[in-house]
XYZ file of C-alpha atoms in Angstrom:
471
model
C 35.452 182.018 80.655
C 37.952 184.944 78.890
C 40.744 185.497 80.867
C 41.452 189.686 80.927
C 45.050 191.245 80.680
C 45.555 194.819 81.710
C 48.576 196.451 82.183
C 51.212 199.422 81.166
C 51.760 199.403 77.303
C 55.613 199.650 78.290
C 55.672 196.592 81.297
C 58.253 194.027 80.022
C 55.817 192.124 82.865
C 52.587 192.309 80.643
C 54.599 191.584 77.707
C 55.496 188.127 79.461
C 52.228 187.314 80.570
C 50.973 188.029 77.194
C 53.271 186.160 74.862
C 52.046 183.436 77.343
C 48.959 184.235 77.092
C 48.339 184.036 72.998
C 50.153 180.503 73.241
C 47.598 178.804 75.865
C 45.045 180.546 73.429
C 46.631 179.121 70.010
C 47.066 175.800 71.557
C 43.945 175.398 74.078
C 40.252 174.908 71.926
C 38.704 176.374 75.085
C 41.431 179.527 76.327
C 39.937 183.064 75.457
C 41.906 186.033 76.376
C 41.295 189.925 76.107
C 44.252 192.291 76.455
C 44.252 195.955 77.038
C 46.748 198.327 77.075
C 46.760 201.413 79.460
C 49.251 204.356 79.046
C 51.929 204.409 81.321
C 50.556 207.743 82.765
C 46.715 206.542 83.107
C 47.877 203.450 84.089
C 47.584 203.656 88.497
C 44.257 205.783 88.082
C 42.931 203.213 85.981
C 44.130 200.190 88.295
C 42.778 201.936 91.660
C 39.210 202.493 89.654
C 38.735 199.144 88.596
C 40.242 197.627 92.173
C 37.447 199.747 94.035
C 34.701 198.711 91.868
C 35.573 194.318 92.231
C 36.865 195.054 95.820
C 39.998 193.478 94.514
C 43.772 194.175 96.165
C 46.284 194.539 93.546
C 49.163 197.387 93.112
C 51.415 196.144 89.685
C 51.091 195.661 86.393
C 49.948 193.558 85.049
C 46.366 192.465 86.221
C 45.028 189.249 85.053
C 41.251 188.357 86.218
C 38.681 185.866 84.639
C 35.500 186.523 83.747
C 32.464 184.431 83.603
C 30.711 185.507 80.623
C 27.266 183.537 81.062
C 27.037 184.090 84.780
C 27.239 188.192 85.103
C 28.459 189.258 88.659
C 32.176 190.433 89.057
C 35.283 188.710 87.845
C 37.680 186.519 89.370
C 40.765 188.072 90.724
C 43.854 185.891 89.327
C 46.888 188.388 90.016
C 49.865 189.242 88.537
C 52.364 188.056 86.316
C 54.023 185.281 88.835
C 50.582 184.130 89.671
C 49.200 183.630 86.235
C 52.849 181.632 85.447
C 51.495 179.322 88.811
C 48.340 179.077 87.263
C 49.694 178.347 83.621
C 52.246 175.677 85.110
C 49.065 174.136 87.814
C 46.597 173.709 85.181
C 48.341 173.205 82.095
C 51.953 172.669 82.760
C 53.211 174.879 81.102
C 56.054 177.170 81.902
C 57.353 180.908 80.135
C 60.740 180.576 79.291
C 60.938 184.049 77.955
C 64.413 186.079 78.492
C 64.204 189.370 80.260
C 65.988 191.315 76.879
C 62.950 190.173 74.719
C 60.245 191.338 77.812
C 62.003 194.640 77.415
C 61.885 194.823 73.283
C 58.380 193.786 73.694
C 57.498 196.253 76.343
C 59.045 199.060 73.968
C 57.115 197.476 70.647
C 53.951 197.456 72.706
C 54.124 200.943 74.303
C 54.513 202.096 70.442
C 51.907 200.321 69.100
C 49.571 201.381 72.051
C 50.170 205.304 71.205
C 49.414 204.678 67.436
C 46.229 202.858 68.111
C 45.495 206.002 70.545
C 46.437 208.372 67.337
C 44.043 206.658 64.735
C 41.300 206.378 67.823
C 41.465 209.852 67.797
C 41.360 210.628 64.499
C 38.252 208.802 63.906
C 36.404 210.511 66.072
C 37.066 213.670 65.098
C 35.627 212.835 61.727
C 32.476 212.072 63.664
C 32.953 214.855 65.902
C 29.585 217.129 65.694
C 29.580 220.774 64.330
C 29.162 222.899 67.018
C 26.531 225.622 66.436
C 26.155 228.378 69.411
C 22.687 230.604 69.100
C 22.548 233.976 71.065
C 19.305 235.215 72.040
C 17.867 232.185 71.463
C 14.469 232.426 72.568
C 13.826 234.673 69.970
C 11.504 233.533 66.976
C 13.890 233.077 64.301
C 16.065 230.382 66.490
C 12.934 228.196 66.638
C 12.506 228.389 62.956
C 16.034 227.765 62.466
C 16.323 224.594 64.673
C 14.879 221.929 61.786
C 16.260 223.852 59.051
C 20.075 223.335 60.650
C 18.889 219.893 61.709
C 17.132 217.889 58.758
C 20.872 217.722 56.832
C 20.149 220.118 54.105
C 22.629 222.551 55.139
C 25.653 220.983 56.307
C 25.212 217.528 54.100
C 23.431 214.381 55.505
C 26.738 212.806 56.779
C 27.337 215.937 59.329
C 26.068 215.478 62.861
C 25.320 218.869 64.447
C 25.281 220.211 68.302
C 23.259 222.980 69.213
C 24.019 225.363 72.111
C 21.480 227.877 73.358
C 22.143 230.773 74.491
C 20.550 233.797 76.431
C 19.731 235.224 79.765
C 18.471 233.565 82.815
C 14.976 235.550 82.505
C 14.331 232.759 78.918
C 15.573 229.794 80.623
C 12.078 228.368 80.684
C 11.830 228.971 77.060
C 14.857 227.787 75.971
C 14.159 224.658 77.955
C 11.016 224.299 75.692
C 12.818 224.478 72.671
C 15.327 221.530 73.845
C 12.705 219.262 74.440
C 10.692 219.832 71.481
C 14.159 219.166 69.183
C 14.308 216.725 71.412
C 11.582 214.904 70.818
C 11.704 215.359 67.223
C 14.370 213.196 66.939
C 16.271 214.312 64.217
C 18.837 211.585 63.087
C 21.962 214.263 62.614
C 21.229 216.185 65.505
C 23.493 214.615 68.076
C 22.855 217.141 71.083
C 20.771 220.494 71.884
C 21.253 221.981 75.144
C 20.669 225.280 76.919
C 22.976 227.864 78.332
C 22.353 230.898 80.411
C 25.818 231.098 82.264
C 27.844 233.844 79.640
C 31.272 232.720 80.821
C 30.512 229.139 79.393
C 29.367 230.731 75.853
C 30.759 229.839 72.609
C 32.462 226.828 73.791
C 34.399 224.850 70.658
C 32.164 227.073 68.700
C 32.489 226.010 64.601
C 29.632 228.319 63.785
C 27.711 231.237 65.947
C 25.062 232.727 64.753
C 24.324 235.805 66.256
C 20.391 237.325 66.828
C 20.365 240.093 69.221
C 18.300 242.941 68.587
C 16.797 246.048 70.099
C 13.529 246.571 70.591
C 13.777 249.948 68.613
C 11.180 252.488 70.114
C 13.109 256.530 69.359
C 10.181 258.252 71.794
C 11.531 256.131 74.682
C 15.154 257.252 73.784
C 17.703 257.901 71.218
C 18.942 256.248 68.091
C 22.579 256.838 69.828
C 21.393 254.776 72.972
C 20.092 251.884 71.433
C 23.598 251.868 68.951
C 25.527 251.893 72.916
C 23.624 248.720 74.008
C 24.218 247.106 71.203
C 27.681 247.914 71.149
C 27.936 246.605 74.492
C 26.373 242.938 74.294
C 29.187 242.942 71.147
C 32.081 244.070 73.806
C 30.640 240.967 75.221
C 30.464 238.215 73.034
C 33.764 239.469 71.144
C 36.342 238.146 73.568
C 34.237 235.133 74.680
C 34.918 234.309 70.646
C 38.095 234.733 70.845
C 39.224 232.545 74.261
C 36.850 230.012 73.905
C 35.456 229.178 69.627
C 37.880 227.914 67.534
C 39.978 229.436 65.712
C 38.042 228.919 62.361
C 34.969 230.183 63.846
C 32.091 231.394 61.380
C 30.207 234.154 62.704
C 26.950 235.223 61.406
C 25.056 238.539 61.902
C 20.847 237.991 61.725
C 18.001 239.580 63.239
C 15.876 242.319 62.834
C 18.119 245.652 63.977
C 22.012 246.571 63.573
C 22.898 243.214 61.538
C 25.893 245.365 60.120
C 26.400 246.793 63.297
C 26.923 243.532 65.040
C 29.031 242.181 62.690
C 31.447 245.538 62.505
C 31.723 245.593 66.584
C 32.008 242.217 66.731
C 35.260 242.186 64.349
C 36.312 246.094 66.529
C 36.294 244.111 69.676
C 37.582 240.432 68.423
C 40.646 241.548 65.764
C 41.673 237.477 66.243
C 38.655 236.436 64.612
C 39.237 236.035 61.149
C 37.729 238.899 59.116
C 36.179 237.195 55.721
C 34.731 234.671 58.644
C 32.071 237.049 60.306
C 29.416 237.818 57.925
C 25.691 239.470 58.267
C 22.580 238.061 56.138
C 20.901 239.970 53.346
C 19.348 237.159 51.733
C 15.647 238.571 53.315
C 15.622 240.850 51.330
C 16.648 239.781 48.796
C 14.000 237.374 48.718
C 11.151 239.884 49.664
C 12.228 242.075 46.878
C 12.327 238.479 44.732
C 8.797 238.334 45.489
C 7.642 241.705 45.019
C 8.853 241.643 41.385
C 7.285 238.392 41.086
C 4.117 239.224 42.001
C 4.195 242.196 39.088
C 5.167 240.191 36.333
C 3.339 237.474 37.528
C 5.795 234.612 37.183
C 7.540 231.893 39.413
C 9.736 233.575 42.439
C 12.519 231.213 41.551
C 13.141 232.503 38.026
C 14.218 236.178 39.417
C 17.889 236.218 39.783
C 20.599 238.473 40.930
C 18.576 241.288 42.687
C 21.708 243.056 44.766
C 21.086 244.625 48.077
C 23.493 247.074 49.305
C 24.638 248.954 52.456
C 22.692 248.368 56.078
C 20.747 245.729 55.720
C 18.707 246.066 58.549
C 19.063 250.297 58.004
C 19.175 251.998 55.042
C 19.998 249.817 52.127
C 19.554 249.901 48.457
C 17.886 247.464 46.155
C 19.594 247.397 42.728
C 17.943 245.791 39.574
C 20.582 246.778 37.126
C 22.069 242.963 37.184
C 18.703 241.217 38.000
C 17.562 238.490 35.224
C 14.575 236.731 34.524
C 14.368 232.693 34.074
C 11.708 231.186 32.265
C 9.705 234.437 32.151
C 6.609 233.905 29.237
C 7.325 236.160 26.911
C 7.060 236.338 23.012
C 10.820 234.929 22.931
C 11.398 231.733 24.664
C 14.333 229.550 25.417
C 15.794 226.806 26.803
C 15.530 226.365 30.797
C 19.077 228.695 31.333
C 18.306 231.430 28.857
C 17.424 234.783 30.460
C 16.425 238.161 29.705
C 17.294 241.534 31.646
C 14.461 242.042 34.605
C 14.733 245.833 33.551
C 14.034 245.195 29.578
C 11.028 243.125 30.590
C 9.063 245.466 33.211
C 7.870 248.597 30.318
C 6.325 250.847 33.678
C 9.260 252.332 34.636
C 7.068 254.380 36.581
C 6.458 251.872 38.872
C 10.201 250.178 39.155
C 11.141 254.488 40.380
C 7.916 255.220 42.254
C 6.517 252.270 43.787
C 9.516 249.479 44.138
C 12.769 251.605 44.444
C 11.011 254.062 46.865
C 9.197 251.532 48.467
C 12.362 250.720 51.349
C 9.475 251.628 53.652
C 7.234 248.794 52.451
C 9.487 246.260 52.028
C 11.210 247.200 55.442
C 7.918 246.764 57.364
C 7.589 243.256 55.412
C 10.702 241.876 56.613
C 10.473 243.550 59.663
C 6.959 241.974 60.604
C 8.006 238.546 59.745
C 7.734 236.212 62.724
C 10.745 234.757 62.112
C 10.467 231.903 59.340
C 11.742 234.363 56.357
C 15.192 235.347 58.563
C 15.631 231.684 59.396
C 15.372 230.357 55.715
C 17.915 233.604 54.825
C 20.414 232.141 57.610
C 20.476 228.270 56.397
C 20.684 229.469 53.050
C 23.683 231.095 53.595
C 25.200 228.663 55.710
C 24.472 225.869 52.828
C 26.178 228.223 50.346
C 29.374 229.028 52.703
C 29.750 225.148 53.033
C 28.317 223.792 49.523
C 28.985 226.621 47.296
C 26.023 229.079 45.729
C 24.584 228.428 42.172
C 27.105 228.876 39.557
C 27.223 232.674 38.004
C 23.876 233.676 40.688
C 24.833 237.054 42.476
C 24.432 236.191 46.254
C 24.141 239.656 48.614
C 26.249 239.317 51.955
C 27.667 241.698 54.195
C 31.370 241.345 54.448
C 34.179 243.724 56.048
C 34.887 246.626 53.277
C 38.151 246.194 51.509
C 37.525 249.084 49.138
C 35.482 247.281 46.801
C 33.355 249.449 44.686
C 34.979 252.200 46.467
C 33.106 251.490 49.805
C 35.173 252.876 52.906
C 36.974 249.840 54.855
C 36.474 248.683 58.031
C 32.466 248.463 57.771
C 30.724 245.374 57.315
C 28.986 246.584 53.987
C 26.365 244.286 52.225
C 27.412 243.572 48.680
C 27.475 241.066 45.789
C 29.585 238.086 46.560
C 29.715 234.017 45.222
C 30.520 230.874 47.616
C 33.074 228.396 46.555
C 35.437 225.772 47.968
C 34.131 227.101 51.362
C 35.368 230.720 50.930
C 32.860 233.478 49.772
C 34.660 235.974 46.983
C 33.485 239.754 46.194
C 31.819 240.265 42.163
C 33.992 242.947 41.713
C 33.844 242.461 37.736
C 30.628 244.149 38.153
C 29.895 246.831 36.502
C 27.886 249.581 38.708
C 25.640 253.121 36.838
C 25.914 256.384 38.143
C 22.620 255.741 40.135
C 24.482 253.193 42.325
C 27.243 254.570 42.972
C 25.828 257.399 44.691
C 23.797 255.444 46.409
C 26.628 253.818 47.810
C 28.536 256.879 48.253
C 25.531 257.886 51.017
C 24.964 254.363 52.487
C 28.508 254.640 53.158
C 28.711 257.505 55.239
C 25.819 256.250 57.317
C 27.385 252.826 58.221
C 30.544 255.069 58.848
C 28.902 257.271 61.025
C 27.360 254.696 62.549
C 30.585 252.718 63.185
C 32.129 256.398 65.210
C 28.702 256.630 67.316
C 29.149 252.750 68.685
C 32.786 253.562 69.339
C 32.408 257.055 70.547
C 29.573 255.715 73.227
C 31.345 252.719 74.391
C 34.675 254.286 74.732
C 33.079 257.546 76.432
C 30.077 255.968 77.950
C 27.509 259.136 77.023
C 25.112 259.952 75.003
C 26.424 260.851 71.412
C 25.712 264.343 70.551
C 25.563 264.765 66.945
C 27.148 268.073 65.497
């Protein structure tokens, strides 16, 4: 039998009975005793739970009961402090002698040591605490893709547990539910929880990261560019203040899908100013890898050895793919290196007929590529990034984000602008030591007046609430 002690942490009672306690224990081969503390403020909750489920009758502290270890069933109701000194004097003859000024130094030494035990408690499990990862419009194709990639540990390290929330309306409830029990079932060893939300009050709860897939089913016959912009806008004027009351503060928010990923990302920093700026992103890496492959495919070499292609502007609108920085790894050639030597992509590729005609005028084709994609290419470009913002990107490798303008490369602020950035140390930085031709910055002079002018029709529609009529 164990003999259980519960009481306040500052009773000078439950100090008594426990002083006595450890002695019988110390000096009788076959005394066992368990004490718990309970905080003075949890401590008459706690006593009427555990008196309603024995049936017992008890209303101080502390409670002393015996429990039959090898038998099961409920334990044995001893009392309080004067009946275990009966019981201590019946059965053993012994007697507490203790002084009421040491029961109150006791009482104080135990109350402190009870809230320190509480502080290291909690600080132990919030270094197991899982990341919380909120998806919007989750029944969308990418979010399915994305589930294992988030989930297998490459991203966030194999030591991080992960929680995913689902979100999106009640109409994909059914699908969502899907997705849960197919994660589910998969059983991935870091993925502590997946569950589904439809209810938009409860979004974003303890949110660490949100990644963020709306889109518009883009279709101008049916109505205008300015209309879809609007409900965009809107499900932004949404989600913005939901962010802010109920993510924490540190919150990473990240801009995917197939329309407005800029867009997004600017309204969503318009309508949330508390969320930190350099923490809401939108994903580029698409196309950069589409435009990876596509120069891959002409110089018929490995994907992985073309580096630093840059895509700037919209990246989900009209954006520019620039190859004045791009190098070539391991590329056979009649000069040859070791594994980090590299050669310009530009000096290597002699038709510059095709780099003008068919790959820097070919937005169109590479558009509809990315465009078409059912949703594994986005994915990979979303847990790519996230490994990068948390693990740092390849050393010197030019990584294309969308970040909130500063007036870098003379870009207007205050639009989320796709441009060349690095990851370290869990912070992303801006290449501005790159140098940029005469081509690109005029490029960038036009892509900047379109995200601008995109920016004033969002604000102009919510704010008014009709149609924008251009000038």
């Amino acid at each position: 039998a164990v003999a259980m002690f519960t009481g306040k942490a500052n009773c000078p009672y439950y100090a008594r009975a426990e002083l006595l306690a450890d002695y019988l224990q110390t000096n009788l081969p076959n005394f066992r005793v368990h004490k718990i503390t309970q905080h003075p403020d949890k401590w008459e909750q706690w006593l009427h739970d555990i008196c309603e489920t024995n049936g017992w009758e008890h209303s101080q502290s502390p409670i002393i009961w015996r429990e039959l270890l090898d038998r099961g069933g409920k334990g044995q109701l001893l009392g309080g402090l004067n009946d275990f000194l009966e019981y201590a004097q019946k059965y053993y003859g012994i007697t507490s002698m203790m002084l009421s000024e040491e029961m109150l130094d006791i009482a104080e030494e135990n109350l402190q040591t009870h809230l320190e035990i509480v502080k290291e408690d909690e600080e132990i499990k919030s270094l197991i605490k899982p990341m919380q990862i909120w998806i919007t419009s989750a029944s969308v194709p990418i979010c399915y893709h994305l589930i294992p990639l988030l989930a297998n540990g490459e991203v966030f390290g194999m030591t991080t547990e992960i929680s995913i929330h689902l979100l999106d309306t009640d109409q994909f409830k059914e699908i969502l539910r899907s997705i849960v029990m197919e994660a589910e079932d998969m059983a991935f060893p870091l993925l502590r929880s997946i569950s589904e939300h439809t209810k938009i009050d409860q979004a974003f709860i303890d949110a660490d990261i949100i990644i963020v897939l709306d889109d518009v089913l883009l279709n101008l016959e049916v109505q205008s560019l300015e209309n879809y912009i609007r409900e965009m806008s809107e499900i932004c004027q949404v989600y913005a203040p939901l962010i802010e009351k109920n993510a924490k503060s540190e919150v990473k928010v990240i801009s995917s899908g197939k329309t407005f990923a800029n867009l997004k990302a600017t309204m969503l920093r318009t309508y949330g100013p508390s969320i930190r700026a350099e923490n809401i992103i939108a994903i580029a890496t698409s196309w950069e890898s589409a435009a990876k492959a596509m120069l891959a495919r002409k110089l018929n070499m490995s994907t992985a050895g073309v580096k630093d292609v840059i895509v700037w502007g919209n990246i989900t609108g009209s954006n520019y793919i620039d190859l004045s920085h791009a190098k070539l790894y391991g590329y056979d050639c009649a000069i040859r290196g070791p594994a980090n030597f590299q050669r310009p992509l530009l000096n290597m590729i002699y038709d510059s007929k095709w780099i003008h005609s068919e790959l820097l005028s070919a937005q169109s084709a590479l558009s509809s590529r990315v465009s078409r994609c059912t949703g594994m290419l986005p994915a990979h470009a979303v847990a790519t990034v996230l490994r990068y913002w948390y693990h740092g990107s390849p050393s010197e490798e030019i990584i294309s984000v969308g970040i909130l303008s500063e007036g870098q490369f003379c870009v207007p602020e205050g639009i989320i602008f796709s441009m060349p950035v690095r990851f370290q140390n869990g912070n992303w930085e801006v290449m501005t030591e790159l140098e940029i031709n005469e081509t690109t910055q005029e490029a960038l002079r036009r892509l900047s007046h379109e995200l601008v002018q995109e920016k004033l029709v969002a604000l102009k529609e919510i704010n008014e609430m009709h149609p924008y009529e251009a000038e």
